[in-house]
Amino acid sequence: MIDYRLLQALAAVIKNGSFEKAAKHLHITQSAVSRRINRLESLLGEPVIVRCQPPRATKTGTKLLNHLQQVQQLEVSIGVGFQPDDPDNNLPLTITLASNADSLATWLPEALAFPGFDSEKKLSFDISIVDQSVGLNKMKSGEVMACICDSSKPVNGGLSRYLGDLQYQVVASPNFIHRHQLNGIKGLHELPCLVFDQDDQLQHRFLQKYCGHAPKYIHLCPSSEGFKQACIAGLGYGLLPTLQIDDAISAGALVDLRPDYTLDTSLYWHYWQTESEQLKSLREHALAISRRVLPQSAT
Amino acid sequence: MIDYRLLQALAAVIKNGSFEKAAKHLHITQSAVSRRINRLESLLGEPVIVRCQPPRATKTGTKLLNHLQQVQQLEVSIGVGFQPDDPDNNLPLTITLASNADSLATWLPEALAFPGFDSEKKLSFDISIVDQSVGLNKMKSGEVMACICDSSKPVNGGLSRYLGDLQYQVVASPNFIHRHQLNGIKGLHELPCLVFDQDDQLQHRFLQKYCGHAPKYIHLCPSSEGFKQACIAGLGYGLLPTLQIDDAISAGALVDLRPDYTLDTSLYWHYWQTESEQLKSLREHALAISRRVLPQSAT
């Protein structure tokens, strides 16, 4: 049987980004953390951590983290508590979840408040934002318990469920349209384009398809609300979720550049087969909310 | 004189996170990138990159990046174009800016649309979000040209200007208040608390001061809009900028738990002494906007 304190030390180093912070998190000394990692490596006969800044898990280390994640969920689902000597004893279970930014800015928060999530104060969310196209990497590496992304294909040991489509509209502010004498989307690729971050290809895909070019220059604005406000301020045009801009369009602060058109992205909920009861409740609630709020197209 | 193609190769490797992506960005082969880095290192007699995944700059590498950032700004301000053999030729100048999330979600977008920013299509923003308490590290490391953070102390070679105070209110949804039979902020530390990310200490500072305890359990929600929506959904309470929640409070979706109280954070604009004309215009416009929108308290 694996000594899970060793895996917890590994997880703490990777999660906190250093041996020093891991020690603080585990309430043990830094040399105790090192000893646990060394013990793990000598048991396995190979390294689990690449010693760079921040430290990262080797392939074997990643497998172990993935395994630890699943074991922790199993423990929760069979009602077994943490070890008495565990510093995390009596702390709530942390649900790690990777989400695309637009879900977190629109339909997801309501879904997280699933019935019973709060009743025993035993749950705590640790949400990370990753582009919908790369979120699955966090599942593969065992960093998260669930993930919302645009791929339907489950990872090894995982399953996926269709949530619904997030619909996007191409919008700009009235002053932007006036300043550039914009007529629909003609020549849009010549104008400044708002993009969430380096991973965000939504605008590129749209322009390539309808204007035949990639955007000539872009502003990177990695905040859902900031992206919307930058659009309203006339910094550029961009694709924004219909759910997020209904009010701004009604108020005339944003104009739909291609009426009756939406770019639809199908979203999926990814989870582990060894899902705990709590995560199952969360997933079922998330699906109920998403099916009410997001248009359903996939079979 | 330094061969700046070598520094650009260094910058591309660090920015893109790999030699392969740097090569793609510079439109040269991966081995050409390696050769430039090796040449730089043999000229200096020491490494500029730590070869881990992703690669990071050594202390000397960081100094060089910092220097490159300043030289690029100088070049722009004296109207000198890029080298003809530069693949970035004719691409707009990228203004790299580190901001706290709450500025980007509230007053900053309007400030970025400074007069003339768009006239020659020569500017492109690359905004990164970092906690207001750690943003200055990005200035120090030469990653950004300007930074908005809560420290007034400029970095070496830099200057700072006071922008104004971002005011926060402690809020929760009516159903959260009802469910926990909450009366003001009494016992607040026992209830689920929303926190932006690991660096965000705003809630901790507030609770320590007024409840005498750190929050017992927290949800990490690294999105300004998601944070607000999670508050409205009743997932937890949190501190939100007055600028961001005026509407939700008026609509009764959020309730101020401590009326007549605000937690005020002074914000500063940091910039390099070798500031280009464009960055000066941007800074002056940002200051004009912030002085109109943010309450002014510091001298």
XYZ file of C-alpha atoms in Angstrom:
598
model
C 0.000 0.000 0.000
C 1.225 3.435 -0.893
C 2.115 5.792 1.951
C -0.217 8.625 1.026
C 1.634 11.170 3.115
C 4.331 10.937 0.469
C 1.835 11.653 -2.305
C 0.331 14.498 -0.299
C 3.806 16.017 -0.003
C 4.193 15.700 -3.778
C 0.792 17.307 -4.359
C 1.588 20.142 -1.960
C 4.900 20.936 -3.685
C 3.312 21.017 -7.150
C 0.229 22.922 -6.042
C 2.057 25.526 -3.988
C 4.937 25.915 -6.418
C 7.790 25.368 -3.942
C 9.050 23.086 -1.184
C 8.954 26.022 1.216
C 5.283 26.831 0.627
C 4.395 23.128 0.658
C 5.976 22.860 4.106
C 3.948 25.828 5.306
C 0.763 24.342 3.858
C 1.398 20.951 5.498
C 2.579 22.484 8.764
C 5.818 20.505 8.625
C 9.411 21.583 8.042
C 10.866 22.038 4.596
C 13.350 19.245 5.215
C 10.464 16.931 6.145
C 8.899 17.701 2.765
C 12.195 16.935 1.027
C 12.528 13.678 2.957
C 9.047 12.569 1.886
C 9.748 13.346 -1.749
C 13.122 11.583 -1.581
C 11.532 8.572 0.097
C 8.899 8.420 -2.651
C 11.583 8.610 -5.330
C 13.747 5.948 -3.753
C 10.703 3.656 -3.435
C 9.940 4.142 -7.107
C 13.505 4.246 -8.305
C 12.850 7.367 -10.352
C 12.195 11.088 -9.879
C 8.673 12.401 -9.329
C 9.615 16.088 -9.423
C 11.718 18.110 -11.843
C 13.667 20.525 -9.632
C 13.088 23.778 -11.472
C 11.267 26.930 -10.480
C 8.367 26.265 -10.010
C 8.899 22.511 -9.523
C 6.895 20.331 -11.889
C 5.813 16.711 -11.763
C 7.533 14.112 -13.923
C 5.379 11.755 -15.960
C 5.380 9.313 -13.052
C 4.691 12.156 -10.611
C 1.719 13.202 -12.718
C 0.352 9.657 -12.665
C 0.622 9.619 -8.884
C -1.159 12.982 -8.539
C -3.903 11.751 -10.809
C -4.207 8.632 -8.671
C -4.226 10.662 -5.427
C -7.029 12.839 -6.775
C -9.149 9.757 -7.459
C -8.352 8.122 -4.123
C -9.365 11.299 -2.263
C -12.676 11.336 -4.073
C -13.245 7.672 -3.258
C -12.501 8.335 0.394
C -15.075 11.081 0.463
C -17.697 8.985 -1.281
C -17.389 6.116 1.224
C -17.499 8.577 4.091
C -13.984 7.872 5.344
C -12.438 10.932 6.961
C -8.876 12.125 6.677
C -6.117 10.637 8.821
C -6.028 12.102 12.326
C -2.425 13.200 11.764
C -3.403 14.986 8.591
C -3.003 18.758 8.947
C -5.978 19.109 6.617
C -8.081 17.240 9.173
C -11.399 19.004 9.741
C -10.768 21.251 6.789
C -13.434 21.086 4.104
C -12.976 18.940 0.990
C -11.641 21.161 -1.748
C -13.352 20.661 -5.076
C -10.858 21.601 -7.772
C -12.584 22.612 -10.970
C -11.231 23.958 -14.261
C -13.660 26.159 -16.169
C -13.538 28.364 -19.218
C -13.763 32.046 -18.236
C -17.070 32.632 -20.002
C -18.870 29.861 -18.098
C -17.626 31.268 -14.803
C -18.817 34.741 -15.819
C -22.293 33.536 -16.839
C -24.138 30.303 -15.956
C -21.664 28.445 -13.696
C -21.910 30.290 -10.336
C -25.592 29.418 -10.005
C -24.727 25.784 -10.805
C -22.109 25.655 -8.047
C -24.712 26.424 -5.408
C -26.071 22.872 -5.604
C -28.494 21.685 -2.935
C -26.583 20.699 0.155
C -23.261 22.238 -0.904
C -23.397 24.434 2.129
C -25.296 22.351 4.653
C -22.316 20.830 6.425
C -19.735 23.417 5.400
C -17.607 20.565 4.144
C -16.969 21.825 0.641
C -14.726 24.494 -0.708
C -14.270 25.365 -4.383
C -10.883 25.961 -5.972
C -11.712 27.146 -9.487
C -9.087 27.700 -12.126
C -9.719 29.406 -15.437
C -8.318 27.827 -18.567
C -9.311 28.213 -22.177
C -12.064 25.821 -23.179
C -9.725 24.236 -25.704
C -7.006 23.360 -23.196
C -8.935 22.660 -19.976
C -8.717 18.923 -20.462
C -4.969 19.017 -19.838
C -5.731 19.800 -16.199
C -7.856 16.639 -15.976
C -5.158 14.561 -17.663
C -2.528 15.816 -15.255
C -4.719 15.044 -12.249
C -4.842 18.665 -11.115
C -8.640 18.934 -11.062
C -11.648 16.799 -10.149
C -13.877 18.171 -12.885
C -13.493 20.320 -15.956
C -15.697 22.301 -18.323
C -14.367 22.414 -21.881
C -15.338 22.108 -25.517
C -14.065 18.568 -26.039
C -16.471 15.668 -25.658
C -13.769 13.009 -25.489
C -13.148 11.839 -21.924
C -9.639 11.346 -20.542
C -8.464 7.906 -19.389
C -10.496 6.954 -16.332
C -12.917 9.807 -16.947
C -16.358 10.418 -18.417
C -18.052 13.421 -20.000
C -21.560 14.845 -20.305
C -22.879 17.433 -22.735
C -23.855 20.689 -20.994
C -25.171 22.833 -23.828
C -23.952 25.507 -26.225
C -22.443 28.810 -25.216
C -23.527 31.269 -27.904
C -21.337 34.193 -28.912
C -22.187 37.380 -30.791
C -19.761 39.698 -32.607
C -20.130 43.090 -30.979
C -18.629 46.569 -30.864
C -19.563 49.917 -29.338
C -21.460 52.535 -31.359
C -18.449 54.910 -31.228
C -16.138 52.164 -32.527
C -18.514 51.516 -35.422
C -18.787 55.223 -36.172
C -15.034 55.870 -35.910
C -14.193 53.100 -38.352
C -17.271 53.633 -40.549
C -17.962 49.969 -40.062
C -20.664 48.316 -42.134
C -21.423 44.836 -40.769
C -18.277 42.720 -40.563
C -16.667 43.880 -43.821
C -12.964 44.617 -43.293
C -13.268 43.699 -39.610
C -9.880 41.911 -39.634
C -8.158 45.269 -40.295
C -9.467 46.727 -37.016
C -8.320 46.188 -33.426
C -9.681 42.920 -32.099
C -10.146 41.958 -28.448
C -8.837 38.527 -27.484
C -9.016 36.990 -23.987
C -5.514 35.451 -23.877
C -2.943 33.590 -25.981
C -5.062 30.421 -25.940
C -8.245 32.125 -27.107
C -8.788 31.310 -30.792
C -12.488 32.232 -30.997
C -11.966 35.563 -32.774
C -9.353 34.059 -35.108
C -11.676 31.218 -36.107
C -14.539 33.598 -36.756
C -12.488 36.056 -38.853
C -10.765 33.329 -40.827
C -14.140 31.898 -41.721
C -16.036 35.088 -42.567
C -13.316 37.589 -43.554
C -10.704 35.151 -44.832
C -7.965 36.649 -42.633
C -6.628 36.514 -39.102
C -7.051 39.762 -37.129
C -4.258 42.227 -37.962
C -3.871 43.484 -34.439
C -5.230 42.410 -31.140
C -5.530 43.482 -27.526
C -5.127 40.736 -24.922
C -7.608 41.297 -22.118
C -7.793 38.295 -19.758
C -10.923 39.274 -17.783
C -14.531 38.538 -18.773
C -15.836 41.765 -17.326
C -12.780 43.699 -18.556
C -13.308 42.303 -22.067
C -16.900 43.519 -22.067
C -15.948 46.927 -20.645
C -13.115 47.279 -23.190
C -15.649 46.586 -25.947
C -17.998 49.224 -24.502
C -15.084 51.694 -24.215
C -14.431 51.211 -27.943
C -10.995 49.620 -27.616
C -11.913 46.939 -30.118
C -14.565 44.490 -31.252
C -14.898 40.909 -30.025
C -17.041 37.838 -29.553
C -18.947 37.844 -26.273
C -21.444 35.364 -24.813
C -25.046 36.367 -25.475
C -25.763 35.608 -21.795
C -23.257 38.278 -20.755
C -24.245 41.130 -23.068
C -28.028 41.042 -23.335
C -28.255 44.079 -21.057
C -25.517 46.066 -22.833
C -27.175 45.446 -26.212
C -30.589 46.466 -24.888
C -29.055 49.632 -23.438
C -27.358 50.457 -26.761
C -23.840 50.271 -25.260
C -22.961 47.416 -27.638
C -24.148 46.690 -31.166
C -24.425 43.238 -32.731
C -22.293 43.426 -35.913
C -23.876 40.373 -37.485
C -27.493 40.133 -36.356
C -29.163 36.719 -36.410
C -25.745 35.074 -36.224
C -24.236 33.281 -33.243
C -21.034 31.288 -32.958
C -21.959 28.263 -30.836
C -19.481 26.347 -28.713
C -20.593 23.017 -27.231
C -19.465 22.562 -23.649
C -18.935 19.317 -21.741
C -18.588 18.423 -18.070
C -15.665 16.052 -17.491
C -15.409 13.976 -14.334
C -13.689 10.884 -12.948
C -15.349 7.486 -12.897
C -14.471 7.371 -9.199
C -16.723 10.344 -8.553
C -17.687 11.140 -4.951
C -21.321 11.642 -3.915
C -20.765 15.379 -3.539
C -19.296 15.698 -7.002
C -22.170 13.710 -8.412
C -24.672 16.094 -6.802
C -22.693 19.039 -8.152
C -22.575 17.543 -11.644
C -26.279 16.762 -11.697
C -27.121 20.260 -10.520
C -24.737 21.813 -13.070
C -26.412 19.809 -15.836
C -29.871 20.857 -14.687
C -28.861 24.531 -14.695
C -26.961 24.380 -17.993
C -29.868 22.627 -19.703
C -32.156 25.409 -18.589
C -29.824 28.275 -19.477
C -27.772 27.067 -22.465
C -29.317 26.141 -25.845
C -29.167 22.387 -26.476
C -27.935 21.188 -29.867
C -25.667 18.134 -29.566
C -27.286 14.715 -29.379
C 26.719 47.398 -28.851
C 24.423 44.518 -27.998
C 23.071 42.430 -30.860
C 19.380 42.890 -30.108
C 18.334 39.902 -32.173
C 19.854 37.822 -29.398
C 17.791 39.620 -26.756
C 14.677 39.287 -28.895
C 15.284 35.545 -29.082
C 15.592 35.482 -25.300
C 12.394 37.498 -24.908
C 10.534 35.236 -27.337
C 11.580 32.067 -25.490
C 10.493 33.445 -22.122
C 7.276 34.990 -23.411
C 6.163 31.994 -25.446
C 7.284 29.414 -22.909
C 9.378 27.231 -25.235
C 12.110 27.343 -27.863
C 9.704 25.785 -30.346
C 7.009 28.443 -29.926
C 9.658 31.192 -29.911
C 10.904 29.918 -33.275
C 7.368 30.011 -34.647
C 6.841 33.522 -33.304
C 10.110 34.788 -34.818
C 9.613 32.890 -38.074
C 13.006 31.217 -37.739
C 13.997 27.613 -37.023
C 14.239 26.228 -33.528
C 17.950 25.623 -33.949
C 18.390 29.282 -34.944
C 16.745 30.268 -31.677
C 19.082 27.945 -29.768
C 22.086 29.370 -31.601
C 21.095 32.931 -30.649
C 20.649 32.005 -27.009
C 23.953 30.098 -26.991
C 25.710 33.039 -28.658
C 24.301 35.390 -26.025
C 25.450 33.086 -23.248
C 28.929 32.661 -24.660
C 29.224 36.455 -25.048
C 28.237 36.928 -21.426
C 30.030 33.895 -20.065
C 26.954 32.819 -18.130
C 23.488 31.356 -18.726
C 20.511 33.604 -19.472
C 17.907 30.828 -19.423
C 17.234 28.028 -16.975
C 16.339 25.035 -19.164
C 13.216 23.823 -17.428
C 9.638 23.622 -18.590
C 8.649 26.415 -19.173
C 12.108 27.986 -19.534
C 12.749 30.909 -17.207
C 15.238 33.761 -17.285
C 18.253 33.757 -14.990
C 19.009 36.888 -12.979
C 21.173 38.143 -15.823
C 18.528 37.132 -18.367
C 15.950 39.125 -16.409
C 18.215 42.181 -16.434
C 18.545 41.881 -20.200
C 14.771 41.580 -20.678
C 14.246 44.610 -18.509
C 16.801 46.488 -20.592
C 15.202 45.341 -23.873
C 11.816 46.563 -22.676
C 13.246 50.027 -22.026
C 15.184 50.152 -25.302
C 12.034 49.259 -27.251
C 10.167 52.087 -25.571
C 12.973 54.501 -26.333
C 12.969 53.427 -29.973
C 9.281 54.106 -30.215
C 9.538 57.503 -28.547
C 12.238 58.725 -30.962
C 10.241 57.419 -33.898
C 12.806 54.832 -34.974
C 11.184 51.822 -36.599
C 12.124 48.222 -36.152
C 14.955 46.617 -38.121
C 13.934 45.650 -41.669
C 14.874 42.026 -40.949
C 12.683 42.015 -37.893
C 9.725 39.667 -38.297
C 7.743 42.021 -36.099
C 8.267 44.752 -38.688
C 5.023 46.621 -39.346
C 3.405 44.945 -36.386
C 2.025 47.350 -33.797
C 3.933 48.201 -30.620
C 2.660 45.947 -27.873
C 2.010 47.753 -24.619
C 2.443 45.215 -21.845
C 0.528 46.217 -18.745
C -0.013 44.432 -15.429
C -3.264 45.327 -13.683
C -5.182 44.115 -10.686
C -8.355 42.292 -11.758
C -10.711 44.793 -10.149
C -9.269 47.763 -12.070
C -9.645 45.877 -15.338
C -13.250 45.023 -14.462
C -14.147 48.622 -13.572
C -12.377 51.895 -14.468
C -9.388 50.764 -16.560
C -10.933 49.891 -19.966
C -12.159 53.455 -20.442
C -8.675 54.700 -19.522
C -7.021 52.512 -22.159
C -8.963 54.217 -24.931
C -6.716 57.287 -24.727
C -6.912 59.904 -27.476
C -4.898 58.739 -30.441
C -4.460 55.158 -29.261
C -6.242 53.984 -32.357
C -5.368 56.650 -34.931
C -2.394 54.902 -36.488
C -3.265 51.373 -35.428
C 0.210 51.122 -34.015
C -0.667 50.024 -30.516
C -1.766 46.734 -29.126
C -2.405 45.970 -25.457
C -1.169 42.835 -23.732
C -2.756 42.994 -20.293
C -1.928 40.545 -17.554
C -3.844 40.241 -14.319
C -1.893 39.994 -11.101
C -2.907 40.699 -7.539
C -2.409 44.344 -6.604
C 0.066 43.307 -3.940
C 2.383 41.415 -6.309
C 2.048 43.325 -9.589
C 5.287 45.183 -9.024
C 7.249 41.962 -9.485
C 6.339 42.088 -13.177
C 7.860 45.574 -13.425
C 10.994 44.449 -11.594
C 11.450 41.487 -13.899
C 11.038 43.677 -16.981
C 7.960 41.800 -18.183
C 5.718 44.858 -18.406
C 5.939 48.523 -19.401
C 3.473 49.737 -16.803
C 1.740 48.331 -13.758
C -1.216 49.180 -11.541
C -0.745 48.083 -7.949
C -1.162 49.170 -4.334
C 2.472 50.019 -3.693
C 3.639 53.596 -4.113
C 7.337 52.746 -4.104
C 8.805 52.770 -7.616
C 11.164 50.053 -8.825
C 14.739 50.874 -9.861
C 14.572 53.022 -12.994
C 10.842 53.544 -12.528
C 8.423 56.156 -11.226
C 4.918 56.000 -9.786
C 1.816 58.191 -9.657
C -1.178 57.969 -7.344
C -4.360 56.993 -9.192
C -7.005 57.000 -6.479
C -8.703 54.588 -4.095
C -10.627 51.516 -5.097
C -13.388 51.159 -2.516
C -14.696 47.764 -1.486
C -17.920 46.801 0.280
C -18.636 43.554 2.146
C -21.617 41.992 0.427
C -23.730 38.834 0.292
C -26.988 37.778 -1.339
C -30.312 38.004 0.531
C -30.675 34.189 0.479
C -27.171 33.763 1.941
C -28.048 36.178 4.734
C -31.345 34.422 5.394
C -29.843 30.913 5.268
C -27.161 31.767 7.810
C -29.365 34.123 9.845
C -26.641 36.671 9.434
C -26.783 39.878 11.431
C -24.221 42.364 10.096
C -20.735 40.863 10.075
C -20.985 38.952 13.367
C -19.599 35.443 12.978
C -18.802 36.089 9.329
C -15.482 34.212 9.547
C -17.407 30.971 10.201
C -19.204 31.201 6.845
C -17.981 30.437 3.311
C -15.896 33.309 2.014
C -15.180 34.131 -1.635
C -11.540 34.860 -2.472
C -10.199 35.753 -5.939
C -7.026 33.632 -5.863
C -4.176 32.518 -3.598
C -2.646 36.023 -3.663
C -5.852 37.803 -2.674
C -5.605 38.798 1.000
C -8.383 41.410 1.026
C -10.971 39.213 2.747
C -8.399 37.885 5.221
C -7.314 41.410 6.178
C -10.884 42.548 6.654
C -11.927 39.539 8.765
C -8.798 39.611 10.885
C -9.456 43.256 11.668
C -13.186 43.151 12.360
C -13.878 39.544 13.397
C -10.462 38.674 14.835
C -10.174 35.517 12.737
C -9.181 34.364 9.272
C -12.056 32.916 7.217
C -12.654 29.260 8.118
C -13.358 28.157 4.605
C -13.035 29.793 1.259
C -13.949 29.396 -2.390
C -11.302 30.473 -4.911
C -12.993 32.191 -7.836
C -10.457 33.910 -10.125
C -12.867 35.979 -12.250
C -14.246 39.428 -11.389
C -17.603 38.757 -12.981
C -17.628 35.158 -11.676
C -16.889 36.453 -8.149
C -19.858 38.820 -8.344
C -22.139 36.138 -9.802
C -21.017 33.622 -7.149
C -21.934 36.204 -4.493
C -25.350 36.704 -6.088
C -25.851 32.910 -6.310
C -25.257 32.718 -2.547
C -22.054 30.685 -2.681
C -20.387 32.965 -0.171
C -19.802 36.561 0.902
C -16.919 38.735 -0.237
C -15.479 42.181 -0.739
C -16.374 43.707 -4.105
C -15.569 47.117 -5.607
C -18.379 49.616 -5.128
C -17.971 50.529 -8.817
C -18.821 46.960 -9.805
C -21.847 46.303 -7.613
C -23.831 49.538 -7.497
C -26.406 48.038 -9.866
C -26.675 44.719 -8.011
C -27.188 46.521 -4.696
C -29.841 48.815 -6.192
C -31.601 45.758 -7.649
C -31.519 43.989 -4.272
C -29.410 41.099 -5.608
C -26.644 41.953 -3.136
C -26.818 43.430 0.349
C -24.141 45.562 2.006
C -23.287 43.752 5.257
C -21.625 46.775 6.827
C -23.344 49.910 5.558
C -21.373 53.170 5.606
C -18.137 51.169 5.614
C -15.685 50.790 2.737
C -12.281 49.181 2.631
C -10.150 51.538 0.540
C -7.103 50.450 -1.431
C -4.848 53.141 -2.884
C -3.705 52.349 -6.399
C -0.591 53.598 -8.204
C 0.498 53.694 -11.829
C 4.093 52.508 -12.241
C 6.124 53.324 -15.339
C 9.694 53.505 -16.587
C 11.690 56.730 -16.641
C 12.394 55.924 -20.301
C 8.708 56.234 -21.102
C 7.679 56.520 -24.750
C 5.348 59.281 -25.972
C 2.520 56.791 -26.392
C 2.893 55.476 -22.871
C 2.969 59.001 -21.558
C -0.326 59.782 -23.322
C -1.784 56.572 -21.948
C -0.619 57.365 -18.421
C -1.960 60.911 -18.525
C -5.310 59.699 -19.804
C -5.441 56.917 -17.185
C -4.766 59.483 -14.457
C -7.472 61.803 -15.778
C -10.016 58.958 -15.810
C -9.011 57.528 -12.424
C -9.167 60.966 -10.801
C -12.701 61.347 -12.090
C -13.894 57.857 -11.153
C -11.898 56.870 -8.057
C -12.110 58.755 -4.728
C -8.898 60.666 -3.997
C -7.385 60.369 -0.534
C -3.571 60.143 -0.681
C -1.581 63.340 -0.905
